[in-house]
Amino acid sequence: MTAQILDGKALSQRLRREMADTVTQLSATYGRAPGLAVILVGEDPASQIYVNNKKSACAQVGIASFSHTLPSDTSQEHVLGLIGEMNHDPRIDGILVQLPVPQQINPERIIEAITPSKDVDGFHPYNLGCLTARKPALRSCTPYGCMRLLEETGIDLHGKEAVVVGASNIVGRPMAMELLLAGSTVTVCHRFTEDLAAHVARADIVIAAAGKQDLVRGEWIKPGAIVIDVGIHRLEDGSLTGDVDFAIASQRAAWITPVPGGVGPMTICMLLANTVQSYQTAHLAHNTEL
Ligand code: GUN
C-alpha cells in the first residue's frame, strides 16, 4: 500500500481563499476588519519566522495584525499590562503571545491573562475546559487543524482506535479531547508509556506530537491507518522532518501528512479561523444587547 497524502498546504490555501471572501463581507457589514495582536518577546529565530508567517497569513485574508516585538529582558508585568490593554481594545479580536517566552516570564500567567474570548491560540484553561466538557469555544489551533485534515479523508471517526503520542498542553491533551468528542477510542502515550510500539500498532489513527525526530517507526504502523505528523525538526542539510519515519510509514498507511506541508500550514489557518470566529462572536453579542 502507498498512502494518499493529506496535503495541508493545499487545504489551507483553499480555506484561506474562502476566509478572505468571508472577511471582505464581514468588514463591509461591520465597518472594520477582524484584528489579531501578535506579541513576540525576544529574538528566537524560529519564533521570528513563525510570527512573520502568521502576520503575512493575516494580510492575505484581510485580517489586521497589531504586532509588538519586545526585547528579551521585557518584564512579565510589562507583558501583562499590554495584554490588559488589548483585552479591552475593540479593534482586537485575538491575542497571541508567541511561545516560548524568556525565563523571567511565566507562560501560564501570560496565557491566563488573555481574556478567553480573545484566546485565539485556544490555550486558556477556560477554552481547554470547554472542549473537555463537549462545548468547544476557541479550539487549540494544531489539534483543530489535525481534525480538519482527518475530515478530508471522509472516514467516520466513531469507534476508531486513536493513539496520540505526546501529552503536551498545547497539542497532545486537546488533541485527545477532540478525538474523544469525535467518537474515537483514545489512548494518550507519553514519556512513561511502556511499549509505545504496541499502542501504535493497534491504532487506526496515529497523531505523532512528541517532538522527537523519527520516534514513531514506520514498521509500527497498522496497514490502512491514518497518520498525522505534528513534529517538525530541521536536519543538518537544512531539510525538515517529523516525528514519524515517513519513508516506511507511507508504505503502510492509507493516509499520511507530509512534513513540511501537512499540519504546519493548517495550524496557521485555524488561527485565522479562530480570529474570525472571535470577531463574529463579539459582533453577535453586541447585536443581541441592542
Ligand atoms: N509556539 C509554538 N507553537 C505555538 C503556537 O501555536 N502558538 C503560540 N502562541 N506559540 C507557539
PDB file of C-alpha atoms and ligand atoms in Angstrom:
ATOM      1  CA  MET A   1       0.000   0.000   0.000  1.00  0.00           C
ATOM      2  CA  THR A   2       1.140   3.522  -0.714  1.00  0.00           C
ATOM      3  CA  ALA A   3      -0.575   6.165   1.371  1.00  0.00           C
ATOM      4  CA  GLN A   4      -2.565   9.049  -0.012  1.00  0.00           C
ATOM      5  CA  ILE A   5      -1.073  12.363   1.039  1.00  0.00           C
ATOM      6  CA  LEU A   6      -3.091  14.634   3.325  1.00  0.00           C
ATOM      7  CA  ASP A   7      -1.989  17.897   1.763  1.00  0.00           C
ATOM      8  CA  GLY A   8      -2.266  20.581   4.458  1.00  0.00           C
ATOM      9  CA  LYS A   9      -0.699  23.200   2.225  1.00  0.00           C
ATOM     10  CA  ALA A  10      -3.343  22.826  -0.489  1.00  0.00           C
ATOM     11  CA  LEU A  11      -6.216  22.592   2.017  1.00  0.00           C
ATOM     12  CA  SER A  12      -5.036  25.652   3.919  1.00  0.00           C
ATOM     13  CA  GLN A  13      -4.781  27.648   0.687  1.00  0.00           C
ATOM     14  CA  ARG A  14      -8.367  26.702  -0.180  1.00  0.00           C
ATOM     15  CA  LEU A  15      -9.635  27.572   3.293  1.00  0.00           C
ATOM     16  CA  ARG A  16      -7.773  30.888   3.256  1.00  0.00           C
ATOM     17  CA  ARG A  17      -9.352  31.868  -0.068  1.00  0.00           C
ATOM     18  CA  GLU A  18     -12.801  31.121   1.380  1.00  0.00           C
ATOM     19  CA  MET A  19     -11.915  33.037   4.545  1.00  0.00           C
ATOM     20  CA  ALA A  20     -10.776  36.075   2.520  1.00  0.00           C
ATOM     21  CA  ASP A  21     -14.279  36.291   0.992  1.00  0.00           C
ATOM     22  CA  THR A  22     -15.917  35.988   4.421  1.00  0.00           C
ATOM     23  CA  VAL A  23     -13.623  38.666   5.857  1.00  0.00           C
ATOM     24  CA  THR A  24     -14.411  41.040   2.964  1.00  0.00           C
ATOM     25  CA  GLN A  25     -18.146  40.646   3.611  1.00  0.00           C
ATOM     26  CA  LEU A  26     -17.822  40.985   7.391  1.00  0.00           C
ATOM     27  CA  SER A  27     -15.598  44.059   7.100  1.00  0.00           C
ATOM     28  CA  ALA A  28     -18.162  45.729   4.820  1.00  0.00           C
ATOM     29  CA  THR A  29     -21.030  44.817   7.167  1.00  0.00           C
ATOM     30  CA  TYR A  30     -19.445  45.904  10.427  1.00  0.00           C
ATOM     31  CA  GLY A  31     -17.110  48.653   9.222  1.00  0.00           C
ATOM     32  CA  ARG A  32     -13.856  47.158  10.445  1.00  0.00           C
ATOM     33  CA  ALA A  33     -11.629  44.172   9.730  1.00  0.00           C
ATOM     34  CA  PRO A  34     -11.029  41.435  12.320  1.00  0.00           C
ATOM     35  CA  GLY A  35      -7.835  42.182  14.269  1.00  0.00           C
ATOM     36  CA  LEU A  36      -5.110  39.913  15.665  1.00  0.00           C
ATOM     37  CA  ALA A  37      -2.474  41.160  18.128  1.00  0.00           C
ATOM     38  CA  VAL A  38       0.814  39.274  17.999  1.00  0.00           C
ATOM     39  CA  ILE A  39       3.330  39.672  20.822  1.00  0.00           C
ATOM     40  CA  LEU A  40       6.880  38.363  20.438  1.00  0.00           C
ATOM     41  CA  VAL A  41       9.305  38.705  23.335  1.00  0.00           C
ATOM     42  CA  GLY A  42      12.972  38.157  22.476  1.00  0.00           C
ATOM     43  CA  GLU A  43      14.864  37.204  19.332  1.00  0.00           C
ATOM     44  CA  ASP A  44      14.408  33.451  18.950  1.00  0.00           C
ATOM     45  CA  PRO A  45      14.946  32.943  15.184  1.00  0.00           C
ATOM     46  CA  ALA A  46      12.334  30.173  14.835  1.00  0.00           C
ATOM     47  CA  SER A  47       9.741  32.301  16.680  1.00  0.00           C
ATOM     48  CA  GLN A  48      10.537  35.265  14.425  1.00  0.00           C
ATOM     49  CA  ILE A  49       9.802  33.104  11.365  1.00  0.00           C
ATOM     50  CA  TYR A  50       6.545  31.756  12.872  1.00  0.00           C
ATOM     51  CA  VAL A  51       5.370  35.261  13.801  1.00  0.00           C
ATOM     52  CA  ASN A  52       6.180  36.639  10.351  1.00  0.00           C
ATOM     53  CA  ASN A  53       4.281  33.737   8.754  1.00  0.00           C
ATOM     54  CA  LYS A  54       1.270  34.480  10.962  1.00  0.00           C
ATOM     55  CA  LYS A  55       1.339  38.183  10.097  1.00  0.00           C
ATOM     56  CA  SER A  56       1.561  37.559   6.363  1.00  0.00           C
ATOM     57  CA  ALA A  57      -1.263  34.981   6.572  1.00  0.00           C
ATOM     58  CA  CYS A  58      -3.405  37.656   8.265  1.00  0.00           C
ATOM     59  CA  ALA A  59      -2.645  40.145   5.492  1.00  0.00           C
ATOM     60  CA  GLN A  60      -3.563  37.547   2.863  1.00  0.00           C
ATOM     61  CA  VAL A  61      -7.119  37.113   4.219  1.00  0.00           C
ATOM     62  CA  GLY A  62      -7.701  40.754   5.231  1.00  0.00           C
ATOM     63  CA  ILE A  63      -7.212  40.411   8.995  1.00  0.00           C
ATOM     64  CA  ALA A  64      -5.473  43.445  10.551  1.00  0.00           C
ATOM     65  CA  SER A  65      -2.446  42.457  12.616  1.00  0.00           C
ATOM     66  CA  PHE A  66      -1.090  44.508  15.505  1.00  0.00           C
ATOM     67  CA  SER A  67       2.487  43.494  16.086  1.00  0.00           C
ATOM     68  CA  HIS A  68       4.532  44.033  19.261  1.00  0.00           C
ATOM     69  CA  THR A  69       8.156  42.913  19.202  1.00  0.00           C
ATOM     70  CA  LEU A  70       9.671  43.354  22.645  1.00  0.00           C
ATOM     71  CA  PRO A  71      13.273  42.987  23.875  1.00  0.00           C
ATOM     72  CA  SER A  72      14.285  39.714  25.563  1.00  0.00           C
ATOM     73  CA  ASP A  73      14.620  41.426  29.002  1.00  0.00           C
ATOM     74  CA  THR A  74      10.993  42.669  28.986  1.00  0.00           C
ATOM     75  CA  SER A  75       9.362  42.136  32.395  1.00  0.00           C
ATOM     76  CA  GLN A  76       6.343  39.913  32.959  1.00  0.00           C
ATOM     77  CA  GLU A  77       4.474  42.955  34.356  1.00  0.00           C
ATOM     78  CA  HIS A  78       5.015  44.829  31.109  1.00  0.00           C
ATOM     79  CA  VAL A  79       3.586  41.962  29.023  1.00  0.00           C
ATOM     80  CA  LEU A  80       0.655  41.567  31.431  1.00  0.00           C
ATOM     81  CA  GLY A  81      -0.033  45.310  31.156  1.00  0.00           C
ATOM     82  CA  LEU A  82      -0.044  45.117  27.359  1.00  0.00           C
ATOM     83  CA  ILE A  83      -2.412  42.133  27.414  1.00  0.00           C
ATOM     84  CA  GLY A  84      -4.686  44.021  29.849  1.00  0.00           C
ATOM     85  CA  GLU A  85      -4.968  46.903  27.368  1.00  0.00           C
ATOM     86  CA  MET A  86      -5.586  44.537  24.449  1.00  0.00           C
ATOM     87  CA  ASN A  87      -8.305  42.687  26.353  1.00  0.00           C
ATOM     88  CA  HIS A  88     -10.305  45.943  26.244  1.00  0.00           C
ATOM     89  CA  ASP A  89      -9.283  47.155  22.785  1.00  0.00           C
ATOM     90  CA  PRO A  90     -12.335  46.865  20.477  1.00  0.00           C
ATOM     91  CA  ARG A  91     -10.102  46.647  17.367  1.00  0.00           C
ATOM     92  CA  ILE A  92      -8.516  43.438  18.641  1.00  0.00           C
ATOM     93  CA  ASP A  93     -10.366  40.098  18.405  1.00  0.00           C
ATOM     94  CA  GLY A  94      -7.437  37.792  19.050  1.00  0.00           C
ATOM     95  CA  ILE A  95      -4.319  37.998  21.233  1.00  0.00           C
ATOM     96  CA  LEU A  96      -1.368  35.710  20.661  1.00  0.00           C
ATOM     97  CA  VAL A  97       1.851  35.627  22.671  1.00  0.00           C
ATOM     98  CA  GLN A  98       4.395  33.557  20.786  1.00  0.00           C
ATOM     99  CA  LEU A  99       5.877  30.763  22.920  1.00  0.00           C
ATOM    100  CA  PRO A 100       8.436  30.080  24.284  1.00  0.00           C
ATOM    101  CA  VAL A 101       8.854  33.273  26.318  1.00  0.00           C
ATOM    102  CA  PRO A 102      12.129  34.253  28.100  1.00  0.00           C
ATOM    103  CA  GLN A 103      12.672  32.657  31.517  1.00  0.00           C
ATOM    104  CA  GLN A 104      11.690  35.730  33.604  1.00  0.00           C
ATOM    105  CA  ILE A 105       8.157  35.363  32.201  1.00  0.00           C
ATOM    106  CA  ASN A 106       5.795  32.609  33.384  1.00  0.00           C
ATOM    107  CA  PRO A 107       3.904  31.322  30.300  1.00  0.00           C
ATOM    108  CA  GLU A 108       0.930  30.172  32.408  1.00  0.00           C
ATOM    109  CA  ARG A 109       0.476  33.683  33.848  1.00  0.00           C
ATOM    110  CA  ILE A 110       0.518  35.068  30.311  1.00  0.00           C
ATOM    111  CA  ILE A 111      -1.948  32.540  28.897  1.00  0.00           C
ATOM    112  CA  GLU A 112      -4.349  33.029  31.804  1.00  0.00           C
ATOM    113  CA  ALA A 113      -4.192  36.847  31.490  1.00  0.00           C
ATOM    114  CA  ILE A 114      -5.688  36.742  27.992  1.00  0.00           C
ATOM    115  CA  THR A 115      -9.459  37.072  28.136  1.00  0.00           C
ATOM    116  CA  PRO A 116     -10.815  33.666  26.991  1.00  0.00           C
ATOM    117  CA  SER A 117     -12.945  35.217  24.225  1.00  0.00           C
ATOM    118  CA  LYS A 118      -9.732  36.595  22.609  1.00  0.00           C
ATOM    119  CA  ASP A 119      -7.596  33.485  23.255  1.00  0.00           C
ATOM    120  CA  VAL A 120      -7.271  32.513  19.588  1.00  0.00           C
ATOM    121  CA  ASP A 121      -4.490  30.008  20.382  1.00  0.00           C
ATOM    122  CA  GLY A 122      -7.067  28.110  22.466  1.00  0.00           C
ATOM    123  CA  PHE A 123      -4.532  27.667  25.301  1.00  0.00           C
ATOM    124  CA  HIS A 124      -6.523  29.242  28.170  1.00  0.00           C
ATOM    125  CA  PRO A 125      -7.801  26.716  30.764  1.00  0.00           C
ATOM    126  CA  TYR A 126     -11.328  28.024  30.085  1.00  0.00           C
ATOM    127  CA  ASN A 127     -11.128  27.059  26.411  1.00  0.00           C
ATOM    128  CA  LEU A 128      -9.450  23.718  27.194  1.00  0.00           C
ATOM    129  CA  GLY A 129     -12.244  23.107  29.722  1.00  0.00           C
ATOM    130  CA  CYS A 130     -14.958  23.944  27.193  1.00  0.00           C
ATOM    131  CA  LEU A 131     -13.535  21.343  24.799  1.00  0.00           C
ATOM    132  CA  THR A 132     -13.299  18.789  27.615  1.00  0.00           C
ATOM    133  CA  ALA A 133     -16.931  19.479  28.560  1.00  0.00           C
ATOM    134  CA  ARG A 134     -18.028  18.908  24.928  1.00  0.00           C
ATOM    135  CA  LYS A 135     -18.773  22.595  24.314  1.00  0.00           C
ATOM    136  CA  PRO A 136     -15.791  23.740  22.224  1.00  0.00           C
ATOM    137  CA  ALA A 137     -15.381  27.527  22.094  1.00  0.00           C
ATOM    138  CA  LEU A 138     -11.960  28.655  20.787  1.00  0.00           C
ATOM    139  CA  ARG A 139     -10.143  25.424  19.926  1.00  0.00           C
ATOM    140  CA  SER A 140      -6.352  24.919  20.079  1.00  0.00           C
ATOM    141  CA  CYS A 141      -5.095  25.553  16.563  1.00  0.00           C
ATOM    142  CA  THR A 142      -2.910  22.494  15.936  1.00  0.00           C
ATOM    143  CA  PRO A 143      -5.435  19.863  17.140  1.00  0.00           C
ATOM    144  CA  TYR A 144      -8.190  21.770  15.331  1.00  0.00           C
ATOM    145  CA  GLY A 145      -6.106  21.681  12.133  1.00  0.00           C
ATOM    146  CA  CYS A 146      -5.495  17.939  12.592  1.00  0.00           C
ATOM    147  CA  MET A 147      -9.268  17.382  12.907  1.00  0.00           C
ATOM    148  CA  ARG A 148      -9.810  19.343   9.703  1.00  0.00           C
ATOM    149  CA  LEU A 149      -7.228  17.124   7.950  1.00  0.00           C
ATOM    150  CA  LEU A 150      -8.913  13.963   9.298  1.00  0.00           C
ATOM    151  CA  GLU A 151     -12.216  15.276   7.902  1.00  0.00           C
ATOM    152  CA  GLU A 152     -10.600  15.355   4.436  1.00  0.00           C
ATOM    153  CA  THR A 153     -10.251  11.553   4.477  1.00  0.00           C
ATOM    154  CA  GLY A 154     -14.047  11.218   4.657  1.00  0.00           C
ATOM    155  CA  ILE A 155     -13.583   8.419   7.220  1.00  0.00           C
ATOM    156  CA  ASP A 156     -16.062   8.229  10.113  1.00  0.00           C
ATOM    157  CA  LEU A 157     -14.021   8.539  13.338  1.00  0.00           C
ATOM    158  CA  HIS A 158     -16.650   6.920  15.586  1.00  0.00           C
ATOM    159  CA  GLY A 159     -15.277   3.835  17.297  1.00  0.00           C
ATOM    160  CA  LYS A 160     -11.836   4.135  15.726  1.00  0.00           C
ATOM    161  CA  GLU A 161      -8.752   3.411  17.840  1.00  0.00           C
ATOM    162  CA  ALA A 162      -6.851   6.702  18.060  1.00  0.00           C
ATOM    163  CA  VAL A 163      -3.402   6.916  19.620  1.00  0.00           C
ATOM    164  CA  VAL A 164      -1.958  10.326  20.456  1.00  0.00           C
ATOM    165  CA  VAL A 165       1.795  10.250  21.041  1.00  0.00           C
ATOM    166  CA  GLY A 166       2.674  13.215  23.276  1.00  0.00           C
ATOM    167  CA  ALA A 167       0.714  14.764  26.133  1.00  0.00           C
ATOM    168  CA  SER A 168       1.560  18.473  25.949  1.00  0.00           C
ATOM    169  CA  ASN A 169      -0.967  21.124  26.987  1.00  0.00           C
ATOM    170  CA  ILE A 170      -0.928  22.717  23.554  1.00  0.00           C
ATOM    171  CA  VAL A 171      -1.186  19.638  21.319  1.00  0.00           C
ATOM    172  CA  GLY A 172      -1.485  16.153  22.864  1.00  0.00           C
ATOM    173  CA  ARG A 173      -4.102  16.825  25.528  1.00  0.00           C
ATOM    174  CA  PRO A 174      -6.520  18.963  23.461  1.00  0.00           C
ATOM    175  CA  MET A 175      -5.974  16.538  20.549  1.00  0.00           C
ATOM    176  CA  ALA A 176      -7.168  13.674  22.748  1.00  0.00           C
ATOM    177  CA  MET A 177     -10.274  15.678  23.690  1.00  0.00           C
ATOM    178  CA  GLU A 178     -11.006  16.485  20.032  1.00  0.00           C
ATOM    179  CA  LEU A 179     -10.824  12.803  19.074  1.00  0.00           C
ATOM    180  CA  LEU A 180     -12.946  11.804  22.060  1.00  0.00           C
ATOM    181  CA  LEU A 181     -15.553  14.377  21.032  1.00  0.00           C
ATOM    182  CA  ALA A 182     -15.485  12.870  17.528  1.00  0.00           C
ATOM    183  CA  GLY A 183     -16.330   9.431  18.967  1.00  0.00           C
ATOM    184  CA  SER A 184     -12.936   7.720  18.772  1.00  0.00           C
ATOM    185  CA  THR A 185     -11.486   5.477  21.480  1.00  0.00           C
ATOM    186  CA  VAL A 186      -8.456   7.451  22.587  1.00  0.00           C
ATOM    187  CA  THR A 187      -5.122   6.448  24.113  1.00  0.00           C
ATOM    188  CA  VAL A 188      -2.573   9.100  25.060  1.00  0.00           C
ATOM    189  CA  CYS A 189       1.069   7.944  25.138  1.00  0.00           C
ATOM    190  CA  HIS A 190       3.811   9.905  26.886  1.00  0.00           C
ATOM    191  CA  ARG A 191       7.320   9.607  28.265  1.00  0.00           C
ATOM    192  CA  PHE A 192       6.284   6.985  30.856  1.00  0.00           C
ATOM    193  CA  THR A 193       4.352   4.811  28.411  1.00  0.00           C
ATOM    194  CA  GLU A 194       5.585   1.246  28.279  1.00  0.00           C
ATOM    195  CA  ASP A 195       5.668  -0.395  24.859  1.00  0.00           C
ATOM    196  CA  LEU A 196       4.820   2.556  22.631  1.00  0.00           C
ATOM    197  CA  ALA A 197       5.178   0.239  19.624  1.00  0.00           C
ATOM    198  CA  ALA A 198       2.275  -1.963  20.794  1.00  0.00           C
ATOM    199  CA  HIS A 199      -0.041   1.051  21.214  1.00  0.00           C
ATOM    200  CA  VAL A 200       0.826   2.495  17.804  1.00  0.00           C
ATOM    201  CA  ALA A 201       0.466  -0.928  16.147  1.00  0.00           C
ATOM    202  CA  ARG A 202      -3.249  -1.184  17.020  1.00  0.00           C
ATOM    203  CA  ALA A 203      -4.103   2.412  16.074  1.00  0.00           C
ATOM    204  CA  ASP A 204      -6.442   3.271  13.206  1.00  0.00           C
ATOM    205  CA  ILE A 205      -5.388   6.891  13.727  1.00  0.00           C
ATOM    206  CA  VAL A 206      -1.909   7.924  14.904  1.00  0.00           C
ATOM    207  CA  ILE A 207      -1.215  11.509  15.943  1.00  0.00           C
ATOM    208  CA  ALA A 208       2.529  11.943  16.472  1.00  0.00           C
ATOM    209  CA  ALA A 209       3.142  15.007  18.639  1.00  0.00           C
ATOM    210  CA  ALA A 210       6.073  14.106  20.878  1.00  0.00           C
ATOM    211  CA  GLY A 211       8.627  16.495  19.414  1.00  0.00           C
ATOM    212  CA  LYS A 212      11.137  13.665  18.847  1.00  0.00           C
ATOM    213  CA  GLN A 213      12.506  13.059  15.395  1.00  0.00           C
ATOM    214  CA  ASP A 214      11.579   9.639  13.920  1.00  0.00           C
ATOM    215  CA  LEU A 215      10.167   8.440  17.276  1.00  0.00           C
ATOM    216  CA  VAL A 216       7.338   6.595  15.524  1.00  0.00           C
ATOM    217  CA  ARG A 217       8.870   3.829  13.445  1.00  0.00           C
ATOM    218  CA  GLY A 218       7.334   3.033  10.080  1.00  0.00           C
ATOM    219  CA  GLU A 219       7.088  -0.723  10.831  1.00  0.00           C
ATOM    220  CA  TRP A 220       4.772   0.012  13.797  1.00  0.00           C
ATOM    221  CA  ILE A 221       2.033   1.480  11.622  1.00  0.00           C
ATOM    222  CA  LYS A 222      -1.046  -0.716  11.160  1.00  0.00           C
ATOM    223  CA  PRO A 223      -1.767  -1.252   7.448  1.00  0.00           C
ATOM    224  CA  GLY A 224      -4.516   1.169   6.388  1.00  0.00           C
ATOM    225  CA  ALA A 225      -4.050   3.587   9.306  1.00  0.00           C
ATOM    226  CA  ILE A 226      -4.258   7.393   9.131  1.00  0.00           C
ATOM    227  CA  VAL A 227      -1.013   9.026  10.254  1.00  0.00           C
ATOM    228  CA  ILE A 228      -0.852  12.708  11.252  1.00  0.00           C
ATOM    229  CA  ASP A 229       2.652  14.005  11.993  1.00  0.00           C
ATOM    230  CA  VAL A 230       2.756  17.156  14.125  1.00  0.00           C
ATOM    231  CA  GLY A 231       6.551  17.049  14.619  1.00  0.00           C
ATOM    232  CA  ILE A 232       8.909  19.406  12.828  1.00  0.00           C
ATOM    233  CA  HIS A 233      12.699  19.061  13.023  1.00  0.00           C
ATOM    234  CA  ARG A 234      15.425  20.648  10.926  1.00  0.00           C
ATOM    235  CA  LEU A 235      18.120  18.275   9.656  1.00  0.00           C
ATOM    236  CA  GLU A 236      21.777  19.233   9.135  1.00  0.00           C
ATOM    237  CA  ASP A 237      21.236  19.610   5.385  1.00  0.00           C
ATOM    238  CA  GLY A 238      18.519  22.213   6.127  1.00  0.00           C
ATOM    239  CA  SER A 239      15.563  19.970   5.197  1.00  0.00           C
ATOM    240  CA  LEU A 240      12.623  19.330   7.553  1.00  0.00           C
ATOM    241  CA  THR A 241      11.361  16.055   9.004  1.00  0.00           C
ATOM    242  CA  GLY A 242       8.747  14.952  11.532  1.00  0.00           C
ATOM    243  CA  ASP A 243       8.180  12.556  14.442  1.00  0.00           C
ATOM    244  CA  VAL A 244       7.306   9.697  12.050  1.00  0.00           C
ATOM    245  CA  ASP A 245       9.612   7.716   9.775  1.00  0.00           C
ATOM    246  CA  PHE A 246       7.756   8.804   6.638  1.00  0.00           C
ATOM    247  CA  ALA A 247       9.510   6.538   4.104  1.00  0.00           C
ATOM    248  CA  ILE A 248       8.284   3.290   5.664  1.00  0.00           C
ATOM    249  CA  ALA A 249       5.073   4.596   7.286  1.00  0.00           C
ATOM    250  CA  SER A 250       3.828   5.860   3.915  1.00  0.00           C
ATOM    251  CA  GLN A 251       4.155   2.317   2.519  1.00  0.00           C
ATOM    252  CA  ARG A 252       1.749   1.005   5.186  1.00  0.00           C
ATOM    253  CA  ALA A 253      -0.709   3.829   5.969  1.00  0.00           C
ATOM    254  CA  ALA A 254      -3.809   4.665   3.929  1.00  0.00           C
ATOM    255  CA  TRP A 255      -3.363   8.396   4.588  1.00  0.00           C
ATOM    256  CA  ILE A 256      -0.369  10.363   5.852  1.00  0.00           C
ATOM    257  CA  THR A 257       0.635  14.008   6.299  1.00  0.00           C
ATOM    258  CA  PRO A 258       3.966  15.163   4.882  1.00  0.00           C
ATOM    259  CA  VAL A 259       6.469  17.333   6.773  1.00  0.00           C
ATOM    260  CA  PRO A 260       6.595  20.102   5.701  1.00  0.00           C
ATOM    261  CA  GLY A 261       3.212  20.830   4.094  1.00  0.00           C
ATOM    262  CA  GLY A 262       0.946  18.847   6.430  1.00  0.00           C
ATOM    263  CA  VAL A 263      -0.056  20.078   9.878  1.00  0.00           C
ATOM    264  CA  GLY A 264       2.068  23.281   9.901  1.00  0.00           C
ATOM    265  CA  PRO A 265       0.039  25.313   7.377  1.00  0.00           C
ATOM    266  CA  MET A 266      -3.204  24.090   8.989  1.00  0.00           C
ATOM    267  CA  THR A 267      -2.179  25.466  12.406  1.00  0.00           C
ATOM    268  CA  ILE A 268      -1.868  28.978  10.974  1.00  0.00           C
ATOM    269  CA  CYS A 269      -5.113  28.554   9.060  1.00  0.00           C
ATOM    270  CA  MET A 270      -7.031  27.639  12.230  1.00  0.00           C
ATOM    271  CA  LEU A 271      -5.514  30.663  14.000  1.00  0.00           C
ATOM    272  CA  LEU A 272      -7.082  32.840  11.291  1.00  0.00           C
ATOM    273  CA  ALA A 273     -10.372  30.927  11.573  1.00  0.00           C
ATOM    274  CA  ASN A 274     -10.382  31.445  15.363  1.00  0.00           C
ATOM    275  CA  THR A 275      -9.762  35.184  14.910  1.00  0.00           C
ATOM    276  CA  VAL A 276     -12.723  35.431  12.530  1.00  0.00           C
ATOM    277  CA  GLN A 277     -14.856  33.353  14.935  1.00  0.00           C
ATOM    278  CA  SER A 278     -13.935  35.625  17.835  1.00  0.00           C
ATOM    279  CA  TYR A 279     -14.843  38.696  15.736  1.00  0.00           C
ATOM    280  CA  GLN A 280     -18.203  37.186  14.785  1.00  0.00           C
ATOM    281  CA  THR A 281     -18.971  36.235  18.382  1.00  0.00           C
ATOM    282  CA  ALA A 282     -18.123  39.781  19.532  1.00  0.00           C
ATOM    283  CA  HIS A 283     -20.474  41.301  16.956  1.00  0.00           C
ATOM    284  CA  LEU A 284     -23.258  38.824  17.683  1.00  0.00           C
ATOM    285  CA  ALA A 285     -23.018  39.582  21.412  1.00  0.00           C
ATOM    286  CA  HIS A 286     -23.171  43.297  20.637  1.00  0.00           C
ATOM    287  CA  ASN A 287     -26.213  42.929  18.362  1.00  0.00           C
ATOM    288  CA  THR A 288     -28.040  40.838  20.962  1.00  0.00           C
ATOM    289  CA  GLU A 289     -27.535  43.611  23.507  1.00  0.00           C
ATOM    290  CA  LEU A 290     -29.121  46.145  21.142  1.00  0.00           C
TER     291      LEU A 290
HETATM  292  N1  GUN B   1       4.922  28.233  19.790  1.00  0.00           N
HETATM  293  C1  GUN B   1       4.889  27.073  19.101  1.00  0.00           C
HETATM  294  N2  GUN B   1       3.639  26.848  18.620  1.00  0.00           N
HETATM  295  C2  GUN B   1       2.881  27.894  19.032  1.00  0.00           C
HETATM  296  C3  GUN B   1       1.525  28.244  18.838  1.00  0.00           C
HETATM  297  O1  GUN B   1       0.728  27.535  18.203  1.00  0.00           O
HETATM  298  N3  GUN B   1       1.116  29.411  19.400  1.00  0.00           N
HETATM  299  C4  GUN B   1       1.959  30.196  20.122  1.00  0.00           C
HETATM  300  N4  GUN B   1       1.460  31.315  20.657  1.00  0.00           N
HETATM  301  N5  GUN B   1       3.227  29.905  20.317  1.00  0.00           N
HETATM  302  C5  GUN B   1       3.691  28.758  19.759  1.00  0.00           C
END
